mmCIF file of C-alpha atoms in Angstrom:
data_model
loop_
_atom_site.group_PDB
_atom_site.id
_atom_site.type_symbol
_atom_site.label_atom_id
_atom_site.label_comp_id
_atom_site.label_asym_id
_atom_site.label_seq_id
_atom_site.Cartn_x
_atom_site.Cartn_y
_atom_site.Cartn_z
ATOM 1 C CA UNK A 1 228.832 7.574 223.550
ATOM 2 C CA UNK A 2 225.743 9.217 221.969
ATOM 3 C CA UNK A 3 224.941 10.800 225.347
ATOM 4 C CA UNK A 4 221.526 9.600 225.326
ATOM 5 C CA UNK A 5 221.041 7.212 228.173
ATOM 6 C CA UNK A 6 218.252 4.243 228.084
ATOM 7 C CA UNK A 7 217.707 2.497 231.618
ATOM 8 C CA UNK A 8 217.614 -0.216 231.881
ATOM 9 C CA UNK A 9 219.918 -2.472 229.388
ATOM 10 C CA UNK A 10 217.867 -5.546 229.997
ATOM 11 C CA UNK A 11 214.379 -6.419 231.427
ATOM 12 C CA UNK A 12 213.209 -9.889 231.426
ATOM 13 C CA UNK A 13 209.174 -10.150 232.409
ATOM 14 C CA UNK A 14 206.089 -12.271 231.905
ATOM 15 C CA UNK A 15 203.619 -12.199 230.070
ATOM 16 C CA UNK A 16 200.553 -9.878 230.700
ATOM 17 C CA UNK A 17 203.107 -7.637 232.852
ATOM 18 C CA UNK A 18 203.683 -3.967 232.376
ATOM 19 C CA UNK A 19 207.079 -2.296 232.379
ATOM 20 C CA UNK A 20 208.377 0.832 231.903
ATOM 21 C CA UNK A 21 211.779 2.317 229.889
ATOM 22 C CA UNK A 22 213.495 5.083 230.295
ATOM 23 C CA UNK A 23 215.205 7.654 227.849
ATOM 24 C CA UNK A 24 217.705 11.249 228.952
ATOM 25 C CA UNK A 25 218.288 12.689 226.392
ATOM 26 C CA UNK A 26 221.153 14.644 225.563
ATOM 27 C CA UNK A 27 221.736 17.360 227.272
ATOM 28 C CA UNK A 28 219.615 20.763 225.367
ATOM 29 C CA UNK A 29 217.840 17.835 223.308
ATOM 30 C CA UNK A 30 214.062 18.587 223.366
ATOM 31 C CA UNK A 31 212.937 16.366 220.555
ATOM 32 C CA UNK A 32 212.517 12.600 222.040
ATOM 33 C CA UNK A 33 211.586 9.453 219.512
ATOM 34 C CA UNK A 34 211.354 5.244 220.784
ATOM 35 C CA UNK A 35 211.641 3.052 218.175
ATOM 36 C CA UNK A 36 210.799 -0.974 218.617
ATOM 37 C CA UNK A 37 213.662 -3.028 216.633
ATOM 38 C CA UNK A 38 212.471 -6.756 216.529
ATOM 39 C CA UNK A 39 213.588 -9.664 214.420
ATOM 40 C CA UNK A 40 209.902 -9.987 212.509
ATOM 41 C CA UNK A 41 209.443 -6.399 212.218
ATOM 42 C CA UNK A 42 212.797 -4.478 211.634
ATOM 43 C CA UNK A 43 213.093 -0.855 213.067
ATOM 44 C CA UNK A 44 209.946 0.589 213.277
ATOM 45 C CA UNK A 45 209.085 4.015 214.877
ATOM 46 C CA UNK A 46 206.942 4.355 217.512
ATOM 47 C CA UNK A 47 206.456 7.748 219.154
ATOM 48 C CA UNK A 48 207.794 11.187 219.299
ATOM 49 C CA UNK A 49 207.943 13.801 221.883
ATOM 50 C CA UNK A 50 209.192 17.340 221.405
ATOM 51 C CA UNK A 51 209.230 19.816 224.620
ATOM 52 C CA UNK A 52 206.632 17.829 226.432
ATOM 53 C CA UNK A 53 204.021 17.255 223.697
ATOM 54 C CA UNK A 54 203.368 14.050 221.443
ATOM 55 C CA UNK A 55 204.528 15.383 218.054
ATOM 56 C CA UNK A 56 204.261 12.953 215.824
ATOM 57 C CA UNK A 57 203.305 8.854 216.392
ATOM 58 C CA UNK A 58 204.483 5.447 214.441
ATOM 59 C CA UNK A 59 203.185 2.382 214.592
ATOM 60 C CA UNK A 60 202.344 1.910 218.188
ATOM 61 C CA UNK A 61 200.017 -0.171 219.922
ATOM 62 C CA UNK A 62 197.713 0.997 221.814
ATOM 63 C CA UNK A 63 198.609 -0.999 225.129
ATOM 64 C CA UNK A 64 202.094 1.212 224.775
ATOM 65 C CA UNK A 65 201.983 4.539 225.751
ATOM 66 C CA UNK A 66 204.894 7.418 226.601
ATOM 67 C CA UNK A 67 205.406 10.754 227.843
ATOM 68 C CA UNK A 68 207.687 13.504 228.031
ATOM 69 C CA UNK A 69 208.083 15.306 231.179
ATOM 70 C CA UNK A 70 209.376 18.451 232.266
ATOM 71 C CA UNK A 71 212.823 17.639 232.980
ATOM 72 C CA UNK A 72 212.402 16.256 228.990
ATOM 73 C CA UNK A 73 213.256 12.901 230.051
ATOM 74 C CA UNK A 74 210.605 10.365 228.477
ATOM 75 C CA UNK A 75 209.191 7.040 229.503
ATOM 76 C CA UNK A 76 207.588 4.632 227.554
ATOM 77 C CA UNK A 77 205.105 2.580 228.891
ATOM 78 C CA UNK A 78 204.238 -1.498 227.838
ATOM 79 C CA UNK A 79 201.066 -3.105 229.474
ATOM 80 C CA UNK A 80 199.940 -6.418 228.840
ATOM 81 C CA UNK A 81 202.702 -7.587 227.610
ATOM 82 C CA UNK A 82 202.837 -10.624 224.932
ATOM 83 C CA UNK A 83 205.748 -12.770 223.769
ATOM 84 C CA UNK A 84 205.762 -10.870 220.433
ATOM 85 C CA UNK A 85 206.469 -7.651 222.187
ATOM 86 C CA UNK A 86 210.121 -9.283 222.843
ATOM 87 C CA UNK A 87 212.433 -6.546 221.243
ATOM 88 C CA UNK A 88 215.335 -4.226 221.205
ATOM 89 C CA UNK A 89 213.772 -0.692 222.055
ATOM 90 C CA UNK A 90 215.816 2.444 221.341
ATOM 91 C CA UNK A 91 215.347 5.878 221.942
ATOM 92 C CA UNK A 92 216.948 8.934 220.039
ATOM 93 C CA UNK A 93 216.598 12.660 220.844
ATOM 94 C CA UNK A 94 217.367 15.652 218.545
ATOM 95 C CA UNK A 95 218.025 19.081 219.674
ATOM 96 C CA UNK A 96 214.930 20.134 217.740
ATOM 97 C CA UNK A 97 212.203 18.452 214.948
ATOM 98 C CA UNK A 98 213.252 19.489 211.508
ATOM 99 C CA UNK A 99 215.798 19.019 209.007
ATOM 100 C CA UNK A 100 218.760 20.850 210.746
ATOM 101 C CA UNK A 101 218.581 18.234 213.452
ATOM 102 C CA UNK A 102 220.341 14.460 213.853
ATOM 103 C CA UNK A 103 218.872 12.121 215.774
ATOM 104 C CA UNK A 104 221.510 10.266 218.598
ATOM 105 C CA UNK A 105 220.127 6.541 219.578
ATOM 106 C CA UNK A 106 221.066 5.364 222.782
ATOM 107 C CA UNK A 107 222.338 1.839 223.232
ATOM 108 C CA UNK A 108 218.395 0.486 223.732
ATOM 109 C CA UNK A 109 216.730 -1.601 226.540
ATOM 110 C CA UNK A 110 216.521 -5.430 225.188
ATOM 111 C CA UNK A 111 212.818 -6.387 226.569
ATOM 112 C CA UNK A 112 212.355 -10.407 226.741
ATOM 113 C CA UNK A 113 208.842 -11.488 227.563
ATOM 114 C CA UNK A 114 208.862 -15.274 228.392
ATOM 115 C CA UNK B 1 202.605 5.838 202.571
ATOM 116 C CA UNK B 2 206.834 5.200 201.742
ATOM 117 C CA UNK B 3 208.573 2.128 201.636
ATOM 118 C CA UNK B 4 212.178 1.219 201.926
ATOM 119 C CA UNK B 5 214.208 -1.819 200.017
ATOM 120 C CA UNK B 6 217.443 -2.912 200.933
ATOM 121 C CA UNK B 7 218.171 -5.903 198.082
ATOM 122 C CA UNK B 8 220.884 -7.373 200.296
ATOM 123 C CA UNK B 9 220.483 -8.559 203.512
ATOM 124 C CA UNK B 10 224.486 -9.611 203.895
ATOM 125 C CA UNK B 11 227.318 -8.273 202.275
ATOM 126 C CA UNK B 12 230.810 -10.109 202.714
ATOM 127 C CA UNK B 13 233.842 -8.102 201.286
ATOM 128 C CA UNK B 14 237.499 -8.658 201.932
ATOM 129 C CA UNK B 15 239.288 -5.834 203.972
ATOM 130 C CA UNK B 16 240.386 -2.715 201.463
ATOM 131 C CA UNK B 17 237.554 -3.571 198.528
ATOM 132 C CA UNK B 18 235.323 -1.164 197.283
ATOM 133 C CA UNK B 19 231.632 -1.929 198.941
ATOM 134 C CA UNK B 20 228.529 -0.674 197.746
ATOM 135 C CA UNK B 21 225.196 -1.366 199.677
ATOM 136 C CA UNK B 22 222.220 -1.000 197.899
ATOM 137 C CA UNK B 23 218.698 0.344 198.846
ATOM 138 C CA UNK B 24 215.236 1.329 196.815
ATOM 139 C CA UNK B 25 212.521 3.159 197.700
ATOM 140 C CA UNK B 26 208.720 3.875 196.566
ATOM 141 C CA UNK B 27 206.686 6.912 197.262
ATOM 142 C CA UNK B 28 204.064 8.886 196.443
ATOM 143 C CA UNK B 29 205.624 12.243 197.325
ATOM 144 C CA UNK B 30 209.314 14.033 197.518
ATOM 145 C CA UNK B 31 211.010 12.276 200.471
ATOM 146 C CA UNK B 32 214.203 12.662 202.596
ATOM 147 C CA UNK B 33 217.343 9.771 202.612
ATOM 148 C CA UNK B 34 219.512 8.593 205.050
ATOM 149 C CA UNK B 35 221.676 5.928 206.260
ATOM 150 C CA UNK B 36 222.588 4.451 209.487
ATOM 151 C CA UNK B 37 224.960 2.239 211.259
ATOM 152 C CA UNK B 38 224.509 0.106 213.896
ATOM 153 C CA UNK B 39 227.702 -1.371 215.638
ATOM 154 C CA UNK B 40 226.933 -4.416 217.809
ATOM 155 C CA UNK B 41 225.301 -3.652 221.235
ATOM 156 C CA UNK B 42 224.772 0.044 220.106
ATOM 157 C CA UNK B 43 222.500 1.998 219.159
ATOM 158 C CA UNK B 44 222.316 4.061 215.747
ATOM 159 C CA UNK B 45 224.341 6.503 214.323
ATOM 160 C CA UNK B 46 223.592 8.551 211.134
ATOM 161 C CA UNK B 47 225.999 8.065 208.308
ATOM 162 C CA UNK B 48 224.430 10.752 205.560
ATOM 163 C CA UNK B 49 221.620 12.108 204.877
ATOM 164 C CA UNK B 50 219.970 13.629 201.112
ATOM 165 C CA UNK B 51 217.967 16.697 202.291
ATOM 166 C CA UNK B 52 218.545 18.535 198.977
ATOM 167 C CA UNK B 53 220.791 19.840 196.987
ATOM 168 C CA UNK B 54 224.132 17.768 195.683
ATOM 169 C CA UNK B 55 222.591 14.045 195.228
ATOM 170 C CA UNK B 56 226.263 12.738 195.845
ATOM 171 C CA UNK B 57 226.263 12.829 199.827
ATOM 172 C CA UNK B 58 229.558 12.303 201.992
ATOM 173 C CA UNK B 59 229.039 11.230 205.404
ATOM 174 C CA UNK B 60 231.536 10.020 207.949
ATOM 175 C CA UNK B 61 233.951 7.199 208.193
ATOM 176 C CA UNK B 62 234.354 7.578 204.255
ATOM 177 C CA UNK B 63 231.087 6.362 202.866
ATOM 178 C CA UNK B 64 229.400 8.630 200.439
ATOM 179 C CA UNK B 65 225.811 7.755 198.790
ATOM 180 C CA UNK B 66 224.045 9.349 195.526
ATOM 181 C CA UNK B 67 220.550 9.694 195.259
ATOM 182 C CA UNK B 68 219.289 8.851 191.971
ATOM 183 C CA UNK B 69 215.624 9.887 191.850
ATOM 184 C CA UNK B 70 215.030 8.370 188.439
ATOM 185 C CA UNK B 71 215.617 5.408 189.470
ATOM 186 C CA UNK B 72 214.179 6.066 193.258
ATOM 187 C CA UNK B 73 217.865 4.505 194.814
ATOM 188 C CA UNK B 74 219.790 5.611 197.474
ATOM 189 C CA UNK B 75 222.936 3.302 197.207
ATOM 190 C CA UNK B 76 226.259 3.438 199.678
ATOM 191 C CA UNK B 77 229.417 3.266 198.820
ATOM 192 C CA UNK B 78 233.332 2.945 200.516
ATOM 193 C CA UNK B 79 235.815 2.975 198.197
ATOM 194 C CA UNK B 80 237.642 0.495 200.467
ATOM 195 C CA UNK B 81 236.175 -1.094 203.740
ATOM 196 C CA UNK B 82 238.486 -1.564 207.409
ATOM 197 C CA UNK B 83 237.365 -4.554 209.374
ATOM 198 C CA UNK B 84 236.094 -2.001 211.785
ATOM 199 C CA UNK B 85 232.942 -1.097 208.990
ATOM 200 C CA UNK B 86 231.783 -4.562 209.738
ATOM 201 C CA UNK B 87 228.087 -3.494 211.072
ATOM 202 C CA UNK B 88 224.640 -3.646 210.374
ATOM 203 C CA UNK B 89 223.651 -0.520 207.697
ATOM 204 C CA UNK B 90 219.837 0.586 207.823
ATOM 205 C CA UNK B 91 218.422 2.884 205.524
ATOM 206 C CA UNK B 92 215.739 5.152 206.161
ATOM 207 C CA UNK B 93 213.012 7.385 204.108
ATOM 208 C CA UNK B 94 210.700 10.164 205.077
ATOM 209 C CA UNK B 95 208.569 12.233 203.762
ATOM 210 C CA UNK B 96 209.216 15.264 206.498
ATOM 211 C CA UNK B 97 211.871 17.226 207.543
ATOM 212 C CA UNK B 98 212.342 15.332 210.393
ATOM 213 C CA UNK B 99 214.930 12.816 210.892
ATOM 214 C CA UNK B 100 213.218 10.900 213.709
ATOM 215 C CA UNK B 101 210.149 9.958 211.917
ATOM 216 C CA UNK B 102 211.523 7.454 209.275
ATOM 217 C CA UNK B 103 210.495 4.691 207.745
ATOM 218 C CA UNK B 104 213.276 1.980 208.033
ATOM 219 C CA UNK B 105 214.897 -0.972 205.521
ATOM 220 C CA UNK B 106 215.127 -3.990 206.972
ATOM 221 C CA UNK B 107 219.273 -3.592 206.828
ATOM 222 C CA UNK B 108 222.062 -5.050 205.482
ATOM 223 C CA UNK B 109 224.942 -7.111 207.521
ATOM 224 C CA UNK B 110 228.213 -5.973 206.192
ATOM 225 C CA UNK B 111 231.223 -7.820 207.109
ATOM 226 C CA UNK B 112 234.916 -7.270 206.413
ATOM 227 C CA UNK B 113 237.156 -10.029 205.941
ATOM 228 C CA UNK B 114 240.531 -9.858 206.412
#
């Protein structure tokens, strides 16, 4: 157990819905990253949060969006959603954002647009 | 702009052989190494990483990797595998100190055959 939590495991929607994922981090983590892992694409990064503030951003669209909030939790945010966006989405925190720091991945939310 | 190539996408090995998983990578500029493991229905978990220093890195579970920047490869090794090493190996470049923001292979499938 990484002891980053991702709620939930598995969301099924249509398309043109909008759903939202959840990351904790563990605990003291402040650095937050979502990554999309799809069979056409691989692992791609999408977004990081450290302490509340977009630090550095991926490839992500612009109909996904995330935040950080205070309690350093992080959502990320898909809006008109397409069959394409169908993927494995994982988020990792770090305790911090340079090179002393490993990233944990939690176990991912599996998103399934029909 | 880096790039990662992982020249096999599956490995089969028989339990106790030596395995060695290969990856490239192109870039412009001085970049950070690292590999991952992903064990089904989990998330990642770092391996090694090649900040500096030493370019033979040990990680955990036995694997060790040398960074050859001549060549620009970043190959793993295991002197001898355990049917539990069967897993799905990713590695990862980047360019900054952080971890997080990494540009992924597309992985390799190792599995251990008894």
């Amino acid at each position: 157990d990484s002891g980053v939590t991702q709620t939930p495991k598995h969301l099924i929607t249509a398309t043109g819905q909008r759903v939202t994922l959840r990351c904790s981090p563990r605990s003291g983590d402040l650095s937050v990253y979502w990554y999309q892992q799809s069979l056409d694409q691989g692992l791609q990064f999408l977004i990081q949060y450290y302490n509340g503030e977009e630090r550095a951003k991926g490839n992500i669209l612009e109909r996904f969006s995330a935040q950080q909030f205070p309690d350093l939790h992080s959502e990320l945010n898909l809006s008109s959603l397409e069959l394409g966006d169908s993927a494995l989405y994982f988020c990792a925190s770090s305790v911090g954002r340079g090179m002393n720091t490993e990233a944990f991945f939690g176990q991912g939310t599996r998103l399934t647009v029909v | 702009a880096q790039s990662v190539t992982q020249l096999d996408s599956q490995v089969p090995v028989f339990e106790e052989a030596p395995v060695e998983l290969r990856c490239n990578y192109s870039s412009s500029v001085s970049v950070y190494l690292f590999w991952y493991v992903q064990y089904p229905n989990q998330g990642l978990q770092l391996l090694l990483k090649y900040l500096s220093g030493s370019t033979l890195v040990k990680g955990i579970n036995g694997f060790e990797a040398e960074f050859n920047k001549s060549q620009t490869s970043f190959h793993l090794r295991k002197p001898s595998v355990h049917i539990s090493d069967t897993a799905e190996y990713f590695c990862a470049v980047s360019r900054y100190t952080n971890a997080g923001k990494s540009t992924f292979g597309d992985g390799t499938t190792l599995t251990v055959k008894p």
